PDB file of C-alpha atoms in Angstrom:
ATOM      1  CA  SER A   1    -270.674 -63.390 130.375  1.00  0.00           C
ATOM      2  CA  GLN A   2    -267.487 -64.724 131.864  1.00  0.00           C
ATOM      3  CA  THR A   3    -264.110 -63.151 131.173  1.00  0.00           C
ATOM      4  CA  ILE A   4    -260.591 -63.918 132.293  1.00  0.00           C
ATOM      5  CA  HIS A   5    -257.853 -61.336 132.651  1.00  0.00           C
ATOM      6  CA  GLN A   6    -254.186 -62.130 132.828  1.00  0.00           C
ATOM      7  CA  TRP A   7    -251.319 -59.671 133.118  1.00  0.00           C
ATOM      8  CA  PRO A   8    -248.776 -58.600 132.153  1.00  0.00           C
ATOM      9  CA  ALA A   9    -248.716 -59.756 128.535  1.00  0.00           C
ATOM     10  CA  THR A  10    -244.930 -59.765 128.365  1.00  0.00           C
ATOM     11  CA  LEU A  11    -242.258 -59.672 131.037  1.00  0.00           C
ATOM     12  CA  VAL A  12    -238.483 -59.677 130.984  1.00  0.00           C
ATOM     13  CA  GLN A  13    -236.876 -60.424 134.318  1.00  0.00           C
ATOM     14  CA  PRO A  14    -233.276 -61.037 135.413  1.00  0.00           C
ATOM     15  CA  VAL A  15    -232.220 -64.330 136.935  1.00  0.00           C
ATOM     16  CA  GLY A  16    -232.750 -64.308 140.687  1.00  0.00           C
ATOM     17  CA  SER A  17    -235.512 -61.709 140.658  1.00  0.00           C
ATOM     18  CA  PRO A  18    -239.013 -62.397 142.041  1.00  0.00           C
ATOM     19  CA  LEU A  19    -242.105 -63.031 139.931  1.00  0.00           C
ATOM     20  CA  SER A  20    -245.773 -62.316 140.355  1.00  0.00           C
ATOM     21  CA  LEU A  21    -248.317 -63.028 137.621  1.00  0.00           C
ATOM     22  CA  GLU A  22    -251.960 -62.316 138.308  1.00  0.00           C
ATOM     23  CA  CYS A  23    -255.136 -63.754 136.881  1.00  0.00           C
ATOM     24  CA  THR A  24    -258.716 -62.747 137.632  1.00  0.00           C
ATOM     25  CA  VAL A  25    -262.017 -64.155 136.433  1.00  0.00           C
ATOM     26  CA  GLU A  26    -265.280 -62.249 136.130  1.00  0.00           C
ATOM     27  CA  GLY A  27    -268.841 -63.406 135.695  1.00  0.00           C
ATOM     28  CA  THR A  28    -268.649 -66.723 137.523  1.00  0.00           C
ATOM     29  CA  SER A  29    -268.416 -67.998 141.080  1.00  0.00           C
ATOM     30  CA  ASN A  30    -266.241 -70.714 142.573  1.00  0.00           C
ATOM     31  CA  PRO A  31    -264.397 -71.528 139.364  1.00  0.00           C
ATOM     32  CA  ASN A  32    -261.629 -74.092 139.123  1.00  0.00           C
ATOM     33  CA  LEU A  33    -258.474 -72.164 138.285  1.00  0.00           C
ATOM     34  CA  TYR A  34    -255.321 -73.357 136.512  1.00  0.00           C
ATOM     35  CA  TRP A  35    -251.831 -72.225 135.628  1.00  0.00           C
ATOM     36  CA  TYR A  36    -250.251 -73.792 132.550  1.00  0.00           C
ATOM     37  CA  ARG A  37    -246.902 -73.230 130.923  1.00  0.00           C
ATOM     38  CA  GLN A  38    -246.109 -73.696 127.270  1.00  0.00           C
ATOM     39  CA  ALA A  39    -242.426 -74.381 126.724  1.00  0.00           C
ATOM     40  CA  ALA A  40    -240.966 -75.082 123.303  1.00  0.00           C
ATOM     41  CA  GLY A  41    -241.896 -78.585 122.153  1.00  0.00           C
ATOM     42  CA  ARG A  42    -243.576 -79.433 125.456  1.00  0.00           C
ATOM     43  CA  GLY A  43    -247.192 -78.638 124.820  1.00  0.00           C
ATOM     44  CA  LEU A  44    -249.233 -77.165 127.641  1.00  0.00           C
ATOM     45  CA  GLN A  45    -247.946 -78.330 130.989  1.00  0.00           C
ATOM     46  CA  LEU A  46    -250.235 -78.029 133.999  1.00  0.00           C
ATOM     47  CA  LEU A  47    -248.394 -76.321 136.861  1.00  0.00           C
ATOM     48  CA  PHE A  48    -251.073 -75.680 139.491  1.00  0.00           C
ATOM     49  CA  TYR A  49    -254.792 -75.971 139.889  1.00  0.00           C
ATOM     50  CA  SER A  50    -257.210 -74.789 142.546  1.00  0.00           C
ATOM     51  CA  VAL A  51    -260.757 -75.842 143.346  1.00  0.00           C
ATOM     52  CA  GLY A  52    -261.306 -73.153 146.012  1.00  0.00           C
ATOM     53  CA  ILE A  53    -259.809 -70.313 148.061  1.00  0.00           C
ATOM     54  CA  GLY A  54    -256.537 -71.361 149.628  1.00  0.00           C
ATOM     55  CA  GLN A  55    -256.647 -74.792 147.954  1.00  0.00           C
ATOM     56  CA  ILE A  56    -253.671 -75.310 145.654  1.00  0.00           C
ATOM     57  CA  SER A  57    -252.506 -78.522 144.007  1.00  0.00           C
ATOM     58  CA  SER A  58    -249.048 -78.615 142.478  1.00  0.00           C
ATOM     59  CA  GLU A  59    -248.478 -80.850 139.505  1.00  0.00           C
ATOM     60  CA  VAL A  60    -244.780 -80.418 138.872  1.00  0.00           C
ATOM     61  CA  PRO A  61    -241.967 -79.811 141.392  1.00  0.00           C
ATOM     62  CA  GLN A  62    -240.428 -76.508 140.469  1.00  0.00           C
ATOM     63  CA  ASN A  63    -239.278 -73.071 141.408  1.00  0.00           C
ATOM     64  CA  LEU A  64    -242.798 -71.646 141.304  1.00  0.00           C
ATOM     65  CA  SER A  65    -245.719 -71.364 143.710  1.00  0.00           C
ATOM     66  CA  ALA A  66    -249.363 -70.388 143.387  1.00  0.00           C
ATOM     67  CA  SER A  67    -251.896 -68.758 145.662  1.00  0.00           C
ATOM     68  CA  ARG A  68    -255.611 -68.092 145.572  1.00  0.00           C
ATOM     69  CA  PRO A  69    -256.357 -65.286 148.025  1.00  0.00           C
ATOM     70  CA  GLN A  70    -259.845 -64.654 146.639  1.00  0.00           C
ATOM     71  CA  ASP A  71    -262.425 -66.776 144.844  1.00  0.00           C
ATOM     72  CA  ARG A  72    -261.663 -65.368 141.403  1.00  0.00           C
ATOM     73  CA  GLN A  73    -257.994 -64.464 141.788  1.00  0.00           C
ATOM     74  CA  PHE A  74    -255.067 -66.756 141.065  1.00  0.00           C
ATOM     75  CA  ILE A  75    -251.443 -65.699 141.442  1.00  0.00           C
ATOM     76  CA  LEU A  76    -248.285 -67.386 140.190  1.00  0.00           C
ATOM     77  CA  SER A  77    -245.107 -66.466 142.047  1.00  0.00           C
ATOM     78  CA  SER A  78    -241.447 -67.157 142.383  1.00  0.00           C
ATOM     79  CA  LYS A  79    -238.926 -65.882 144.930  1.00  0.00           C
ATOM     80  CA  LYS A  80    -235.947 -66.285 142.589  1.00  0.00           C
ATOM     81  CA  LEU A  81    -236.365 -66.845 138.859  1.00  0.00           C
ATOM     82  CA  LEU A  82    -234.226 -69.308 136.929  1.00  0.00           C
ATOM     83  CA  LEU A  83    -233.405 -69.219 133.231  1.00  0.00           C
ATOM     84  CA  SER A  84    -235.483 -72.375 132.830  1.00  0.00           C
ATOM     85  CA  ASP A  85    -238.579 -70.510 134.048  1.00  0.00           C
ATOM     86  CA  SER A  86    -238.822 -68.741 130.682  1.00  0.00           C
ATOM     87  CA  GLY A  87    -241.948 -69.643 128.766  1.00  0.00           C
ATOM     88  CA  PHE A  88    -245.503 -68.740 127.950  1.00  0.00           C
ATOM     89  CA  TYR A  89    -247.744 -68.867 131.024  1.00  0.00           C
ATOM     90  CA  LEU A  90    -251.463 -69.330 130.718  1.00  0.00           C
ATOM     91  CA  CYS A  91    -254.201 -68.969 133.286  1.00  0.00           C
ATOM     92  CA  ALA A  92    -257.474 -70.815 132.756  1.00  0.00           C
ATOM     93  CA  TRP A  93    -260.775 -71.406 134.490  1.00  0.00           C
ATOM     94  CA  SER A  94    -263.474 -74.045 134.302  1.00  0.00           C
ATOM     95  CA  GLY A  95    -266.844 -74.686 135.895  1.00  0.00           C
ATOM     96  CA  LEU A  96    -267.912 -77.437 138.233  1.00  0.00           C
ATOM     97  CA  ARG A  97    -266.591 -80.960 138.023  1.00  0.00           C
ATOM     98  CA  GLY A  98    -267.854 -82.592 134.896  1.00  0.00           C
ATOM     99  CA  TRP A  99    -267.049 -79.499 132.860  1.00  0.00           C
ATOM    100  CA  THR A 100    -266.497 -79.881 129.184  1.00  0.00           C
ATOM    101  CA  GLU A 101    -264.066 -77.086 128.504  1.00  0.00           C
ATOM    102  CA  ALA A 102    -261.664 -74.635 130.079  1.00  0.00           C
ATOM    103  CA  PHE A 103    -261.303 -70.976 129.118  1.00  0.00           C
ATOM    104  CA  PHE A 104    -257.882 -69.449 128.801  1.00  0.00           C
ATOM    105  CA  GLY A 105    -256.447 -66.001 129.304  1.00  0.00           C
ATOM    106  CA  GLN A 106    -254.264 -64.363 126.698  1.00  0.00           C
ATOM    107  CA  GLY A 107    -251.056 -65.555 128.330  1.00  0.00           C
ATOM    108  CA  THR A 108    -247.838 -63.973 129.637  1.00  0.00           C
ATOM    109  CA  ARG A 109    -244.585 -64.334 127.757  1.00  0.00           C
ATOM    110  CA  LEU A 110    -241.869 -64.491 130.436  1.00  0.00           C
ATOM    111  CA  THR A 111    -238.242 -64.182 129.444  1.00  0.00           C
ATOM    112  CA  VAL A 112    -235.648 -64.659 132.154  1.00  0.00           C
ATOM    113  CA  VAL A 113    -232.310 -63.129 131.210  1.00  0.00           C
TER     114      VAL A 113
ATOM    115  CA  ASP B   1    -245.551 -89.976 131.716  1.00  0.00           C
ATOM    116  CA  GLN B   2    -247.471 -88.347 128.927  1.00  0.00           C
ATOM    117  CA  GLN B   3    -251.080 -89.489 128.878  1.00  0.00           C
ATOM    118  CA  VAL B   4    -252.060 -87.629 125.717  1.00  0.00           C
ATOM    119  CA  LYS B   5    -249.795 -87.890 122.705  1.00  0.00           C
ATOM    120  CA  GLN B   6    -249.732 -86.008 119.436  1.00  0.00           C
ATOM    121  CA  ASN B   7    -247.027 -87.688 117.404  1.00  0.00           C
ATOM    122  CA  SER B   8    -247.062 -85.312 114.454  1.00  0.00           C
ATOM    123  CA  PRO B   9    -245.510 -81.954 115.356  1.00  0.00           C
ATOM    124  CA  SER B  10    -246.542 -80.408 112.049  1.00  0.00           C
ATOM    125  CA  LEU B  11    -248.887 -80.914 109.113  1.00  0.00           C
ATOM    126  CA  SER B  12    -249.294 -79.053 105.808  1.00  0.00           C
ATOM    127  CA  VAL B  13    -252.517 -79.268 103.823  1.00  0.00           C
ATOM    128  CA  GLN B  14    -253.683 -77.641 100.605  1.00  0.00           C
ATOM    129  CA  GLU B  15    -256.537 -75.171 100.969  1.00  0.00           C
ATOM    130  CA  GLY B  16    -259.884 -76.853 100.332  1.00  0.00           C
ATOM    131  CA  ARG B  17    -258.612 -80.325 101.215  1.00  0.00           C
ATOM    132  CA  ILE B  18    -259.228 -82.270 104.425  1.00  0.00           C
ATOM    133  CA  SER B  19    -256.948 -81.817 107.430  1.00  0.00           C
ATOM    134  CA  ILE B  20    -256.683 -84.780 109.794  1.00  0.00           C
ATOM    135  CA  LEU B  21    -255.071 -84.259 113.182  1.00  0.00           C
ATOM    136  CA  ASN B  22    -254.399 -87.276 115.374  1.00  0.00           C
ATOM    137  CA  CYS B  23    -254.131 -87.911 119.079  1.00  0.00           C
ATOM    138  CA  ASP B  24    -253.423 -91.068 121.091  1.00  0.00           C
ATOM    139  CA  TYR B  25    -253.968 -91.608 124.780  1.00  0.00           C
ATOM    140  CA  THR B  26    -252.863 -94.099 127.398  1.00  0.00           C
ATOM    141  CA  ASN B  27    -255.349 -93.556 130.229  1.00  0.00           C
ATOM    142  CA  SER B  28    -258.731 -95.213 129.771  1.00  0.00           C
ATOM    143  CA  MET B  29    -260.396 -93.092 132.459  1.00  0.00           C
ATOM    144  CA  PHE B  30    -261.810 -90.009 130.819  1.00  0.00           C
ATOM    145  CA  ASP B  31    -265.066 -88.131 130.510  1.00  0.00           C
ATOM    146  CA  TYR B  32    -264.237 -85.854 127.635  1.00  0.00           C
ATOM    147  CA  PHE B  33    -261.662 -85.240 124.994  1.00  0.00           C
ATOM    148  CA  LEU B  34    -261.322 -81.703 123.747  1.00  0.00           C
ATOM    149  CA  TRP B  35    -259.584 -79.989 120.851  1.00  0.00           C
ATOM    150  CA  TYR B  36    -258.133 -76.517 121.217  1.00  0.00           C
ATOM    151  CA  LYS B  37    -256.752 -74.153 118.615  1.00  0.00           C
ATOM    152  CA  LYS B  38    -253.943 -71.767 119.441  1.00  0.00           C
ATOM    153  CA  TYR B  39    -252.502 -68.811 117.576  1.00  0.00           C
ATOM    154  CA  PRO B  40    -249.041 -67.449 118.538  1.00  0.00           C
ATOM    155  CA  ALA B  41    -248.959 -65.290 121.670  1.00  0.00           C
ATOM    156  CA  GLU B  42    -252.611 -66.022 122.455  1.00  0.00           C
ATOM    157  CA  GLY B  43    -254.428 -68.360 124.790  1.00  0.00           C
ATOM    158  CA  PRO B  44    -255.933 -71.550 123.337  1.00  0.00           C
ATOM    159  CA  THR B  45    -259.559 -71.438 122.271  1.00  0.00           C
ATOM    160  CA  PHE B  46    -261.940 -74.331 122.510  1.00  0.00           C
ATOM    161  CA  LEU B  47    -262.945 -75.976 119.232  1.00  0.00           C
ATOM    162  CA  ILE B  48    -264.897 -79.163 119.798  1.00  0.00           C
ATOM    163  CA  SER B  49    -265.212 -81.963 122.318  1.00  0.00           C
ATOM    164  CA  ILE B  50    -266.389 -85.554 122.479  1.00  0.00           C
ATOM    165  CA  SER B  51    -267.625 -87.512 125.462  1.00  0.00           C
ATOM    166  CA  SER B  52    -266.680 -91.072 126.278  1.00  0.00           C
ATOM    167  CA  ILE B  53    -270.129 -92.343 125.294  1.00  0.00           C
ATOM    168  CA  LYS B  54    -269.852 -91.178 121.687  1.00  0.00           C
ATOM    169  CA  ASP B  55    -267.660 -92.074 118.743  1.00  0.00           C
ATOM    170  CA  LYS B  56    -268.299 -89.001 116.627  1.00  0.00           C
ATOM    171  CA  ASN B  57    -269.166 -85.359 117.124  1.00  0.00           C
ATOM    172  CA  GLU B  58    -269.611 -82.844 114.350  1.00  0.00           C
ATOM    173  CA  ASP B  59    -269.722 -79.056 114.386  1.00  0.00           C
ATOM    174  CA  GLY B  60    -269.663 -77.335 111.024  1.00  0.00           C
ATOM    175  CA  ARG B  61    -266.359 -78.014 109.294  1.00  0.00           C
ATOM    176  CA  PHE B  62    -264.987 -79.803 112.352  1.00  0.00           C
ATOM    177  CA  THR B  63    -265.583 -83.456 113.203  1.00  0.00           C
ATOM    178  CA  VAL B  64    -263.943 -85.426 115.988  1.00  0.00           C
ATOM    179  CA  PHE B  65    -263.807 -89.221 115.873  1.00  0.00           C
ATOM    180  CA  LEU B  66    -263.106 -91.417 118.893  1.00  0.00           C
ATOM    181  CA  ASN B  67    -261.871 -94.998 118.670  1.00  0.00           C
ATOM    182  CA  LYS B  68    -261.857 -96.292 122.241  1.00  0.00           C
ATOM    183  CA  SER B  69    -260.463 -99.729 121.391  1.00  0.00           C
ATOM    184  CA  ALA B  70    -257.439 -98.124 119.735  1.00  0.00           C
ATOM    185  CA  LYS B  71    -257.273 -95.271 122.276  1.00  0.00           C
ATOM    186  CA  HIS B  72    -257.169 -92.879 119.395  1.00  0.00           C
ATOM    187  CA  LEU B  73    -259.028 -89.762 118.378  1.00  0.00           C
ATOM    188  CA  SER B  74    -258.804 -87.534 115.366  1.00  0.00           C
ATOM    189  CA  LEU B  75    -259.977 -84.103 114.303  1.00  0.00           C
ATOM    190  CA  HIS B  76    -261.107 -83.634 110.721  1.00  0.00           C
ATOM    191  CA  ILE B  77    -261.353 -80.172 109.188  1.00  0.00           C
ATOM    192  CA  VAL B  78    -263.038 -79.992 105.824  1.00  0.00           C
ATOM    193  CA  PRO B  79    -262.654 -77.956 103.752  1.00  0.00           C
ATOM    194  CA  SER B  80    -259.441 -76.500 105.171  1.00  0.00           C
ATOM    195  CA  GLN B  81    -259.124 -72.724 105.081  1.00  0.00           C
ATOM    196  CA  PRO B  82    -256.106 -70.412 105.520  1.00  0.00           C
ATOM    197  CA  GLY B  83    -257.495 -69.210 108.864  1.00  0.00           C
ATOM    198  CA  ASP B  84    -257.200 -72.763 110.160  1.00  0.00           C
ATOM    199  CA  SER B  85    -253.420 -72.409 110.272  1.00  0.00           C
ATOM    200  CA  ALA B  86    -252.584 -72.683 113.974  1.00  0.00           C
ATOM    201  CA  VAL B  87    -251.363 -75.144 116.591  1.00  0.00           C
ATOM    202  CA  TYR B  88    -253.968 -77.708 117.604  1.00  0.00           C
ATOM    203  CA  PHE B  89    -253.953 -79.404 120.989  1.00  0.00           C
ATOM    204  CA  CYS B  90    -255.958 -82.384 122.091  1.00  0.00           C
ATOM    205  CA  ALA B  91    -256.725 -82.641 125.789  1.00  0.00           C
ATOM    206  CA  SER B  92    -258.600 -84.787 128.250  1.00  0.00           C
ATOM    207  CA  ASN B  93    -259.829 -84.404 131.798  1.00  0.00           C
ATOM    208  CA  PHE B  94    -259.389 -88.132 132.558  1.00  0.00           C
ATOM    209  CA  GLY B  95    -262.288 -88.012 134.974  1.00  0.00           C
ATOM    210  CA  ASN B  96    -261.008 -85.258 137.265  1.00  0.00           C
ATOM    211  CA  GLU B  97    -260.595 -81.491 137.428  1.00  0.00           C
ATOM    212  CA  LYS B  98    -257.300 -81.408 135.573  1.00  0.00           C
ATOM    213  CA  LEU B  99    -257.058 -80.921 131.833  1.00  0.00           C
ATOM    214  CA  THR B 100    -254.057 -82.741 130.361  1.00  0.00           C
ATOM    215  CA  PHE B 101    -252.805 -81.558 126.963  1.00  0.00           C
ATOM    216  CA  GLY B 102    -250.804 -83.120 124.190  1.00  0.00           C
ATOM    217  CA  THR B 103    -247.744 -81.432 122.712  1.00  0.00           C
ATOM    218  CA  GLY B 104    -249.685 -79.962 119.814  1.00  0.00           C
ATOM    219  CA  THR B 105    -249.622 -80.177 116.020  1.00  0.00           C
ATOM    220  CA  ARG B 106    -248.847 -77.120 113.917  1.00  0.00           C
ATOM    221  CA  LEU B 107    -251.228 -77.054 110.966  1.00  0.00           C
ATOM    222  CA  THR B 108    -250.312 -74.974 107.934  1.00  0.00           C
ATOM    223  CA  ILE B 109    -252.882 -74.463 105.198  1.00  0.00           C
ATOM    224  CA  ILE B 110    -251.258 -73.809 101.833  1.00  0.00           C
ATOM    225  CA  PRO B 111    -253.238 -71.418  99.594  1.00  0.00           C
TER     226      PRO B 111
END
């Protein structure tokens, strides 16, 4: 069966520090991968998605970047965190185009202080 | 420009009664609408979906209705149970790989 791992679960970082959140998927090949952020009152905002290794689409201009160095690995990064980067970050995967659902990791609560 | 809208941020329902969660959309191009349930500090979990060729889909206590002319869908939970208390998101893929979510509705079931 497929599983998705996301870590860390919580993170407190000072303003200006770098960020690296990692997500890995097991039990499937060539998944579509996604990073979402849940900010207060904003629902789930799609940040990045990837349909293959090295292929990244950015949805929202921001202080963050994403990379997919391996088929089942998706990384969310920042060189210098801002206070506004605080939020709940979720990684998700889905199957081929025409999929009917996406599966989410447990999320990372990021607090920038 | 929000393509999926949930205009009610919260809803309280008595245990045993019907919960009705609503969602409106602006983009006519979609393959599926999906409903997700989310508890605090956890990832969303899939509940039920409906394709563009249907107007109703039922799974146990959960039924989703789609009104394409009104660009409106709703999730019915009956009977409501305390464990249903969570935030519910509607989402659509709008015919591509991206899943666009609404802002969510917090459902509270009153014992």
